[in-house]
XYZ file of C-alpha atoms in Angstrom:
710
model
C 150.936 41.945 209.386
C 152.330 40.035 206.269
C 149.297 39.498 204.537
C 148.425 43.148 205.442
C 151.608 44.059 203.929
C 151.502 42.191 200.811
C 147.137 43.101 200.428
C 148.455 46.656 200.303
C 151.721 46.266 198.258
C 149.271 44.474 195.562
C 146.780 47.052 195.029
C 148.859 49.247 195.161
C 151.209 47.169 192.262
C 147.865 46.950 190.876
C 145.978 50.634 191.258
C 149.932 51.761 189.526
C 149.507 49.161 187.130
C 146.040 50.062 185.949
C 147.144 54.339 186.746
C 150.457 53.403 183.700
C 147.893 51.604 181.755
C 145.589 54.072 181.472
C 147.890 57.531 181.561
C 149.054 55.056 178.502
C 146.430 54.660 176.730
C 146.037 58.559 176.671
C 149.389 59.080 175.307
C 149.102 56.720 172.604
C 145.541 58.103 171.224
C 147.108 62.129 172.137
C 150.226 60.590 169.587
C 147.780 59.141 167.412
C 150.092 55.380 168.161
C 153.041 57.197 168.239
C 155.877 55.046 169.472
C 158.812 56.684 171.469
C 161.137 56.284 168.764
C 158.480 57.717 165.958
C 157.981 60.635 168.493
C 161.645 61.207 168.576
C 162.179 61.166 164.858
C 159.325 63.263 164.228
C 160.423 65.969 166.697
C 164.093 66.021 164.393
C 161.992 65.903 161.544
C 159.516 68.497 162.435
C 162.252 70.932 164.067
C 164.740 70.923 160.698
C 162.017 71.622 158.841
C 161.112 74.659 160.698
C 164.500 75.989 161.121
C 165.348 75.463 156.921
C 162.575 77.030 155.097
C 162.284 80.360 153.937
C 159.996 81.725 155.721
C 159.779 83.235 159.424
C 157.785 81.383 161.704
C 156.788 82.653 164.887
C 154.177 81.226 167.897
C 152.404 83.688 169.295
C 150.624 82.882 173.093
C 146.959 85.176 173.192
C 148.884 87.849 175.558
C 151.859 88.016 172.825
C 154.274 86.135 174.528
C 156.655 84.712 171.913
C 156.799 80.907 172.024
C 158.646 79.710 169.132
C 160.621 80.972 166.109
C 162.910 79.684 163.174
C 166.459 80.549 161.924
C 164.716 82.393 158.959
C 162.814 85.045 161.328
C 165.391 85.298 164.038
C 167.316 86.494 160.995
C 164.852 88.465 159.564
C 163.456 89.907 162.638
C 167.385 90.123 164.097
C 165.733 88.809 167.506
C 168.155 88.078 170.040
C 169.135 84.826 171.039
C 167.146 84.405 174.071
C 163.707 85.348 172.618
C 161.389 82.834 173.015
C 159.214 82.913 176.238
C 159.019 86.641 175.914
C 156.903 89.139 174.794
C 157.071 90.746 171.993
C 157.186 94.440 172.946
C 160.928 93.787 174.495
C 162.502 92.520 171.942
C 163.383 96.408 170.104
C 161.073 95.296 166.674
C 159.850 98.482 165.129
C 156.708 99.955 166.207
C 154.288 98.912 163.565
C 155.419 95.775 163.843
C 155.083 95.293 166.972
C 151.530 96.785 166.938
C 150.712 94.790 163.733
C 151.996 91.203 165.920
C 150.087 91.941 169.080
C 146.517 93.046 167.650
C 145.799 89.020 166.561
C 144.286 89.984 163.781
C 144.158 88.231 160.724
C 146.350 89.317 158.237
C 147.546 88.280 154.955
C 150.384 89.494 152.565
C 150.488 92.970 153.874
C 153.696 94.092 153.708
C 155.458 95.847 155.984
C 159.278 97.842 156.225
C 161.914 96.170 158.919
C 165.573 97.864 158.498
C 166.319 97.851 155.205
C 164.272 95.201 153.670
C 160.754 94.829 152.653
C 158.575 91.773 154.229
C 156.154 90.107 154.141
C 153.165 89.255 156.593
C 151.066 86.675 157.022
C 149.202 85.780 160.444
C 146.112 83.136 161.901
C 144.813 82.231 165.103
C 145.216 78.833 166.625
C 142.266 79.345 168.452
C 140.220 76.440 166.687
C 138.786 73.035 168.795
C 140.084 73.750 171.866
C 143.637 74.718 170.519
C 145.279 77.463 172.930
C 144.706 81.320 171.853
C 147.418 82.641 169.821
C 148.824 83.452 166.818
C 150.916 81.977 164.434
C 152.521 84.332 161.923
C 154.954 83.760 158.839
C 157.750 86.270 156.912
C 158.587 87.323 153.862
C 161.402 88.602 152.615
C 160.689 90.360 148.807
C 163.752 92.970 148.629
C 165.128 91.492 145.627
C 161.891 90.393 144.185
C 160.939 94.326 144.249
C 164.572 95.238 143.118
C 163.653 93.015 140.478
C 160.032 94.473 140.048
C 161.003 97.927 139.623
C 164.357 96.636 136.872
C 160.880 95.221 134.757
C 158.506 98.214 135.163
C 161.259 99.947 134.422
C 161.964 98.198 131.548
C 158.166 98.422 130.805
C 158.330 102.654 131.274
C 161.175 102.089 129.138
C 159.546 100.493 126.271
C 156.444 102.480 126.875
C 157.995 105.801 126.166
C 159.467 104.475 123.285
C 156.374 103.267 121.767
C 155.100 106.960 122.995
C 156.879 108.251 121.357
C 156.570 106.424 117.651
C 153.600 107.770 118.170
C 153.286 111.135 119.181
C 157.022 112.059 117.033
C 155.636 110.414 113.964
C 152.064 112.876 114.233
C 153.221 115.896 112.735
C 154.514 116.926 109.101
C 155.813 119.710 110.451
C 158.908 120.582 111.941
C 158.229 122.287 114.953
C 155.703 120.572 115.290
C 157.895 117.292 115.243
C 160.815 118.544 117.590
C 157.887 119.432 120.431
C 156.689 115.820 120.507
C 160.014 114.721 120.930
C 160.151 116.565 123.622
C 156.583 116.347 125.572
C 157.379 112.517 125.283
C 160.738 112.737 126.977
C 160.355 114.928 129.872
C 159.852 113.947 132.347
C 159.662 110.581 131.931
C 163.339 111.027 130.402
C 164.868 114.273 131.206
C 164.083 117.139 133.178
C 165.294 119.723 130.314
C 164.666 118.607 126.294
C 166.492 121.363 123.693
C 166.060 119.731 120.100
C 168.223 122.416 117.548
C 168.195 121.531 113.513
C 170.413 123.435 111.101
C 169.494 125.530 109.304
C 169.429 124.156 105.947
C 166.922 121.893 107.378
C 164.744 124.738 108.119
C 164.210 125.557 104.509
C 163.696 122.118 103.076
C 167.109 121.487 102.556
C 169.164 119.015 103.142
C 172.354 119.801 104.989
C 176.055 119.101 103.838
C 179.138 118.427 105.863
C 181.717 119.522 107.536
C 178.866 121.028 109.401
C 181.916 123.607 111.475
C 181.153 126.161 113.225
C 178.305 123.879 114.855
C 175.761 127.004 115.288
C 171.852 125.272 114.565
C 168.469 126.477 115.359
C 167.184 126.046 118.310
C 163.681 124.670 118.118
C 161.724 123.887 120.811
C 162.622 123.626 125.266
C 160.892 121.318 127.263
C 161.377 120.703 131.153
C 162.615 124.823 132.018
C 160.212 127.152 134.697
C 159.000 129.808 132.873
C 160.150 131.976 135.549
C 163.752 130.910 135.301
C 164.031 130.113 131.155
C 167.900 128.904 130.599
C 167.494 127.502 126.747
C 165.142 130.166 125.017
C 163.716 128.599 121.232
C 163.916 130.437 117.701
C 167.805 131.207 118.941
C 171.050 129.856 117.309
C 173.267 128.235 119.440
C 177.338 128.422 118.057
C 179.021 125.770 120.329
C 182.907 125.067 120.691
C 184.455 121.915 118.896
C 185.385 120.511 122.336
C 181.284 120.852 123.859
C 179.722 116.947 124.167
C 177.397 118.817 120.490
C 180.547 119.432 118.514
C 181.245 115.537 119.995
C 178.262 113.910 118.929
C 178.096 116.224 115.510
C 181.335 114.702 114.466
C 181.015 111.492 115.521
C 177.490 110.240 114.228
C 177.892 108.778 117.884
C 175.776 109.856 121.269
C 178.148 111.658 123.955
C 177.350 111.066 127.543
C 177.765 113.749 130.093
C 178.164 113.055 133.832
C 178.812 116.156 135.497
C 179.628 118.393 132.698
C 180.757 121.721 134.536
C 183.606 120.069 135.796
C 185.358 120.146 132.934
C 187.115 122.593 130.588
C 184.030 122.229 127.742
C 181.700 124.265 129.649
C 179.267 125.630 128.544
C 178.634 123.984 126.642
C 176.857 127.291 124.035
C 179.375 129.406 125.329
C 177.417 131.747 127.333
C 178.723 131.938 130.699
C 174.430 133.478 131.566
C 173.510 130.188 130.402
C 175.653 128.472 132.051
C 174.800 129.307 136.164
C 171.465 129.034 135.073
C 172.499 124.975 134.685
C 174.483 125.232 137.502
C 171.199 126.794 139.794
C 168.729 124.262 137.946
C 171.224 121.396 139.644
C 172.257 119.626 136.082
C 174.295 116.864 136.716
C 174.674 114.771 133.111
C 173.159 115.565 129.620
C 173.351 112.713 126.563
C 173.603 114.747 123.536
C 172.497 112.552 120.507
C 172.785 113.999 116.893
C 169.390 113.483 114.396
C 171.240 111.341 111.472
C 168.929 109.274 108.771
C 170.876 108.286 105.571
C 174.244 109.512 106.939
C 173.268 112.801 106.878
C 173.495 115.198 110.311
C 169.626 117.220 110.208
C 170.078 118.305 113.916
C 171.015 117.508 117.745
C 168.663 116.877 120.241
C 170.206 116.929 124.343
C 168.213 115.469 127.195
C 169.084 117.079 130.684
C 169.088 115.287 134.218
C 169.105 117.328 137.449
C 169.484 116.847 140.824
C 165.654 114.961 141.003
C 166.714 112.223 139.154
C 169.537 110.086 138.809
C 172.461 110.885 136.861
C 172.220 109.052 132.842
C 173.477 105.623 132.657
C 174.844 103.625 129.993
C 171.877 102.336 128.806
C 170.061 105.276 129.456
C 172.522 105.673 126.141
C 170.126 103.486 124.254
C 167.388 105.163 124.708
C 168.971 108.118 123.715
C 169.626 107.182 120.447
C 166.202 105.302 120.281
C 164.289 108.501 120.550
C 166.825 110.474 117.963
C 167.108 107.661 115.825
C 163.189 107.222 115.632
C 163.020 111.858 115.787
C 165.541 111.791 112.971
C 163.249 109.930 110.378
C 160.182 112.562 111.406
C 162.034 115.009 110.717
C 163.325 114.457 107.229
C 160.513 113.341 106.592
C 158.733 117.171 107.338
C 162.431 118.665 105.895
C 160.657 116.687 102.888
C 157.810 117.845 103.551
C 158.611 121.540 103.786
C 160.185 121.346 100.663
C 157.329 120.018 98.706
C 155.210 122.609 100.905
C 157.375 125.318 99.809
C 157.687 124.517 95.995
C 154.378 124.656 95.462
C 153.369 128.207 97.647
C 156.187 129.728 95.119
C 154.549 128.154 92.315
C 151.011 129.435 93.566
C 152.527 132.705 94.789
C 153.429 133.267 90.707
C 150.526 132.647 89.989
C 148.391 134.605 91.920
C 148.295 138.657 91.410
C 150.971 140.501 92.827
C 149.594 142.778 94.002
C 145.620 144.917 92.467
C 146.100 147.112 89.181
C 145.538 150.511 88.851
C 142.558 151.440 87.887
C 139.538 153.908 89.042
C 136.068 151.985 88.864
C 136.242 150.410 92.458
C 138.595 150.885 95.038
C 140.106 147.063 95.960
C 141.391 144.994 98.641
C 142.330 141.594 98.645
C 143.367 138.897 101.042
C 144.813 135.232 100.103
C 145.402 132.051 103.208
C 146.802 128.930 102.130
C 145.027 126.165 103.282
C 146.852 124.614 106.579
C 149.665 122.493 106.065
C 149.313 122.785 102.544
C 148.483 124.667 99.442
C 144.938 125.057 97.360
C 143.203 126.410 94.309
C 141.692 129.638 95.339
C 142.369 132.331 93.281
C 141.261 136.323 92.800
C 141.197 138.823 90.005
C 141.130 142.202 89.680
C 140.839 142.909 85.626
C 140.316 146.376 84.201
C 138.074 147.007 80.848
C 137.949 149.427 78.395
C 134.898 151.524 79.223
C 135.984 152.888 82.569
C 134.930 148.313 83.984
C 136.437 146.729 85.960
C 136.025 142.932 86.575
C 136.568 141.425 89.478
C 136.273 137.594 89.900
C 137.241 134.742 92.875
C 137.930 131.037 92.101
C 138.118 128.158 93.591
C 139.427 124.859 92.337
C 138.794 121.666 94.261
C 141.156 119.164 95.749
C 144.902 120.899 96.897
C 148.607 120.456 96.108
C 150.357 121.148 92.958
C 147.883 119.747 90.917
C 145.670 122.421 92.727
C 147.880 125.534 92.416
C 148.716 124.666 88.661
C 144.956 124.642 87.821
C 144.524 127.371 89.476
C 146.561 128.728 87.151
C 145.181 127.557 84.151
C 141.694 128.615 85.284
C 142.476 132.399 86.331
C 144.932 132.545 82.738
C 141.581 131.101 81.182
C 139.728 134.304 82.886
C 141.638 136.860 81.913
C 141.701 135.872 78.150
C 138.283 136.042 78.161
C 137.882 139.093 79.388
C 140.316 140.494 76.212
C 137.822 139.677 74.796
C 134.961 141.562 76.376
C 132.692 139.254 76.489
C 128.979 139.625 79.075
C 130.128 137.252 82.587
C 127.085 134.447 81.393
C 128.518 133.890 78.271
C 132.447 133.970 79.810
C 131.489 131.545 82.245
C 130.114 129.062 79.532
C 133.616 129.690 78.195
C 134.991 128.686 81.157
C 132.509 125.602 81.827
C 133.150 124.280 78.558
C 137.446 124.734 78.752
C 137.374 122.748 81.884
C 135.460 119.946 80.287
C 137.291 119.697 77.668
C 140.620 119.182 79.789
C 138.876 116.844 81.923
C 138.342 114.972 78.811
C 142.300 115.141 77.927
C 143.726 113.111 81.152
C 142.086 109.749 81.678
C 140.043 109.329 83.729
C 140.698 106.981 86.292
C 143.585 108.961 87.509
C 143.387 110.669 90.869
C 143.041 114.473 91.556
C 143.804 115.290 87.784
C 140.254 115.937 87.325
C 139.146 120.361 87.285
C 134.833 119.487 87.332
C 133.207 120.840 90.129
C 136.224 124.280 90.000
C 133.718 127.189 91.184
C 133.927 130.856 89.347
C 132.199 133.805 89.929
C 132.786 136.362 87.116
C 131.589 140.609 87.922
C 132.153 143.220 85.394
C 131.270 146.960 87.417
C 130.250 149.491 85.100
C 131.672 153.123 86.686
C 129.882 154.905 84.170
C 126.275 153.612 84.816
C 126.932 152.030 88.129
C 125.896 148.707 86.406
C 127.448 145.077 88.101
C 126.914 142.753 86.400
C 127.786 139.054 87.366
C 127.465 135.712 87.353
C 128.580 131.943 88.998
C 129.057 128.438 88.256
C 129.575 126.385 91.812
C 129.906 128.241 95.019
C 131.859 131.292 95.384
C 129.816 134.311 97.434
C 128.765 137.450 97.116
C 127.759 139.871 99.318
C 126.629 143.480 98.876
C 127.051 146.493 101.358
C 124.959 149.644 100.309
C 126.270 152.863 102.092
C 123.032 153.609 103.208
C 124.791 150.198 105.748
C 122.277 148.158 104.528
C 123.690 144.352 103.585
C 122.229 142.215 100.271
C 122.842 138.736 98.970
C 121.974 140.188 95.449
C 119.666 136.895 93.990
C 121.776 134.908 92.028
C 120.420 131.915 90.329
C 122.152 128.618 91.556
C 124.339 127.477 88.957
C 125.847 123.918 88.517
C 129.868 123.857 88.891
C 132.309 124.076 86.009
C 132.473 121.020 84.816
C 129.057 119.983 84.829
C 127.461 121.922 82.136
C 123.717 120.587 80.824
C 122.681 123.821 82.115
C 123.248 127.512 81.203
C 124.570 130.523 82.757
C 122.258 133.429 83.921
C 123.949 136.898 84.811
C 122.181 139.428 87.337
C 122.723 143.518 87.344
C 122.208 145.740 89.418
C 122.721 149.023 89.968
C 124.943 150.193 92.424
C 125.544 153.664 94.362
C 128.789 154.984 94.303
C 130.792 153.757 98.041
C 128.822 150.158 97.437
C 131.207 147.260 98.572
C 131.322 144.197 97.109
C 132.004 141.512 99.129
C 133.493 138.524 97.213
C 135.016 135.425 98.709
C 135.139 131.444 98.891
C 134.080 129.230 101.380
C 137.018 128.116 103.501
C 136.134 132.243 105.089
C 133.160 130.608 106.277
C 133.668 127.105 106.648
C 135.497 125.370 109.774
C 135.266 122.658 111.891
C 132.740 122.792 114.143
C 131.113 126.004 112.125
C 128.578 125.761 109.212
C 128.532 127.832 105.906
C 125.336 129.187 107.504
C 126.600 130.533 110.729
C 130.377 131.669 108.672
C 126.810 133.290 106.591
C 125.020 135.017 109.425
C 128.040 136.251 110.659
C 129.608 137.913 107.722
C 126.242 139.831 107.503
C 126.538 140.841 110.947
C 130.367 141.925 110.501
C 129.914 144.135 107.551
C 126.000 145.648 108.584
C 127.694 146.643 112.308
C 131.348 148.718 110.172
C 129.008 150.485 107.974
C 132.213 153.040 107.169
C 135.484 150.209 107.194
C 137.292 150.574 103.474
C 138.098 147.656 101.703
C 141.577 147.220 102.799
C 140.266 147.658 106.790
C 137.394 145.807 105.535
C 138.967 142.498 104.456
C 141.181 142.509 107.760
C 138.706 143.276 109.809
C 136.731 139.991 107.749
C 139.627 137.335 108.854
C 139.517 138.490 112.582
C 135.879 138.262 113.056
C 134.338 135.957 110.235
C 137.473 133.115 110.174
C 137.092 129.865 111.462
C 140.084 129.527 113.961
C 140.416 125.548 111.968
C 139.189 126.418 108.532
C 138.274 123.960 105.618
C 140.247 125.119 103.379
C 142.395 127.987 101.934
C 140.436 131.564 101.486
C 140.317 134.051 98.742
C 138.433 137.155 99.718
C 138.917 140.212 97.432
C 136.855 143.270 98.689
C 135.624 146.170 96.433
C 134.318 149.879 97.099
C 132.991 150.868 94.020
C 132.908 154.599 91.860
C 131.260 156.455 89.781
C 132.645 158.827 87.069
C 131.809 162.174 86.767
C 129.156 162.510 83.785
C 130.553 166.168 83.522
C 133.965 163.481 82.158
C 131.330 161.941 79.803
C 129.950 163.242 76.610
C 128.178 160.923 74.311
C 127.125 162.737 70.376
C 124.208 160.740 67.997
C 126.155 160.771 64.468
C 123.881 160.875 61.131
C 124.313 157.995 58.787
C 125.989 160.563 56.393
C 130.298 160.422 56.210
C 129.488 164.657 56.132
C 128.728 164.139 59.681
C 132.461 163.473 60.193
C 133.376 166.645 60.439
C 131.084 168.566 62.212
C 130.814 165.912 64.987
C 134.987 165.441 64.884
C 134.551 169.449 65.788
C 132.317 168.582 68.890
C 134.581 167.123 70.309
C 137.918 169.128 69.982
C 135.029 171.521 71.950
C 134.748 169.256 75.071
C 138.039 168.778 74.457
C 139.079 171.728 74.920
C 136.227 172.357 77.469
C 137.160 169.662 79.649
C 141.254 171.704 79.101
C 143.005 169.190 77.080
C 143.906 171.185 74.976
C 147.147 168.274 74.153
C 145.068 165.839 73.535
C 143.086 167.304 70.608
C 145.119 166.602 67.889
C 145.477 163.394 68.222
C 141.087 162.677 69.189
C 140.639 164.136 66.595
C 142.621 161.283 64.257
C 141.034 158.861 66.152
C 137.577 160.169 66.765
C 137.488 160.386 62.755
C 139.134 156.925 61.374
C 136.630 155.421 64.166
C 133.053 157.167 62.816
C 133.889 156.623 59.025
C 134.632 152.514 60.023
C 131.775 152.908 61.406
C 130.035 154.967 58.882
C 131.753 152.814 55.847
C 131.188 149.051 57.467
C 128.434 149.053 60.268
C 124.976 150.400 60.234
C 122.612 152.763 62.089
C 122.222 153.950 64.559
C 126.108 155.173 65.191
C 127.003 156.942 68.812
C 130.547 158.322 70.112
C 130.980 158.478 73.598
C 134.015 160.365 74.959
C 135.147 159.546 78.148
C 137.671 161.659 80.446
C 139.090 158.428 83.362
C 143.119 157.888 83.575
C 143.045 158.107 79.565
C 140.631 159.564 77.092
C 138.402 157.052 75.876
C 136.537 157.233 72.648
C 133.902 154.940 71.562
C 131.651 154.712 68.486
C 129.419 152.146 68.959
C 126.609 150.660 65.540
C 124.071 148.192 64.643
C 125.998 145.822 63.178
C 128.633 143.133 64.127
C 130.969 143.042 61.909
C 134.681 142.136 63.227
C 137.234 144.887 62.480
C 141.040 143.822 61.606
C 143.567 145.603 61.501
C 145.756 145.074 58.669
C 148.541 146.483 56.332
C 147.416 147.853 53.438
C 149.239 147.591 50.165
C 150.703 150.995 48.766
C 148.516 150.574 46.047
C 145.605 150.590 48.691
C 142.583 153.913 47.871
C 142.197 152.545 52.343
C 142.683 150.110 54.894
C 144.596 152.649 57.038
C 142.216 153.722 59.850
C 142.753 150.666 61.623
C 146.512 151.034 61.551
C 146.232 154.360 62.088
C 144.944 154.675 65.113
C 146.293 151.721 66.598
C 149.101 153.801 66.343
C 148.508 157.324 68.218
C 146.353 154.879 70.668
C 147.726 152.602 73.626
C 145.081 150.467 73.378
C 142.040 150.141 70.761
C 139.432 147.215 70.867
C 136.379 145.966 69.471
C 133.023 144.305 72.801
C 130.377 143.252 71.088
C 126.952 144.394 73.390
C 122.937 143.401 72.194
C 121.779 145.703 69.993
C 125.031 145.342 67.464
C 129.476 146.320 68.846
C 131.660 148.982 70.148
C 135.369 150.316 69.102
C 137.287 152.016 71.765
C 140.471 153.418 71.456
C 142.258 154.706 74.588
C 144.846 157.562 74.473
C 147.002 158.604 77.090
C 146.930 162.049 79.447
C 150.128 163.845 80.032
C 148.435 164.960 83.879
C 148.318 161.017 83.752
């Protein structure tokens, strides 16, 4: 038996040795040749790494059991010590995390809340190259990063707020517009309710002077208040007590932060219990009030309110509010200065424009003037009574805007009045005005900006209420439209003439015969042109409006044209003059041909006296006879045939004597030894006005005396 036992033992030993060798080779292949010591060291290293990384690591089986979890994952997910080996659904995780971890899908940087943390989750499958099926999950805590990111975003938003404020608040030179821009920028990005209040002198364009007590600013802009429950109202004056945050801010010149303002004795801030109740209803819990100061001068104050919808103001918000106030104060001061300059120029323009239309019977007139938006232009109008029951209608336009345009407009308007005193025909008057503009431009430096007058326009029309003739001439683009009593609308065909100062072409006059009750509409192009509308479109609308309303008086016509024709945003200022013509009753006109013989003076004087008595002007006969005698004698002595006399009964008694010469009469004081030279002196003494006008066939010397009933 011994050989058998030894053989069996040797076989078993050989078999064990071969198996061991095979197993050892396989183990070496699986461990890549690492020995026991190296394996132990590698395991200890991997275990240390696994539990020391700042990311959570989970290894899951295909059926959702937890094979491996490191310390970071235990802390992030708050897992129990015996969590390994248990199913994910039994670990007490939040449902959305349980669903995610058991889904087996590929996940990349998904953010999921877990309690008070925000976790970034990545998940990959382990089923590769024959490896066991399952998943590896990594978790990263980004809660602190999110907080820092939120703070950075908050800082960026504040910088954007200040940037937007700098752009938008400075976009307006209007006080109200500047305040409204601050409100629009700050609500709701910085505050829930914002009020901007300016001191009264600022609204007048003046600089306020301390002390500012009692503090009663003008509420200029409000934002963030629901329209159905107004807390603050624009336009009211607000009185602040000395202990309120607003008064303290103005007195100290620094921003004031008030948390829970309703809990202090300084509430309500405006002394109004109703206002306090409204604020309480809106849940106001904090405010910041900041004075608007520039160059050491307080211009107003801005108050920012937060309600229950937002966090209370803190010290960081004080800096933002202060920066908003600084930027607003600079723009408010610019707007104040602009308002002051604009008011000065507007006052100058008001003194240069007619304060009212003169009394006369030749036309019934009405006018309108609309300044350019935000500035002052150079348009003007005028109604100038002329002798002989006539009237001059004028509309003009000076290029440019501002004080220069207003002053130049005053120069040209005065020149037109002076030229009209010479009783010049319209074309001659426009020619003289053209020469004046050229001469004035030559006096200025050709290189100076904004000082040239060349390019001005003027339309001058004379209506004669005796003959019904209207003569007009134009330079530049002022327009005229005629409406006849039957409702027809016509644009008189006037020759195109260049603007004043360009010269080179003669000006031509156009004469029309107008029945009574015709309407003349004189205008500058600002009435027709505007943003998005051409002059042609505006002219068509003007004609349609006049045709649709033929029976309106001058004042109603002006109102209608401003309502229907005027653009929403005119390109320039607008001057509009509407005149409805009148004709002198033929019964109030008498004229005679005077023989060129001194003996004809007495019979002509007697005929005039009879006419005056027939008109019921018995009291005016004596004075009229003296004036008539002197004028006829002057014409017969110094003039040439034909000689005519015309009496007009208008507001006064007008006596006109015409002759065929253009000799200019002169008023002088005769010496005691002179036999003549006293005729015109006597006429000047007894008449209200007298003068000379020249015609194509000679001249007319006229004198106007007052009537007792006028």
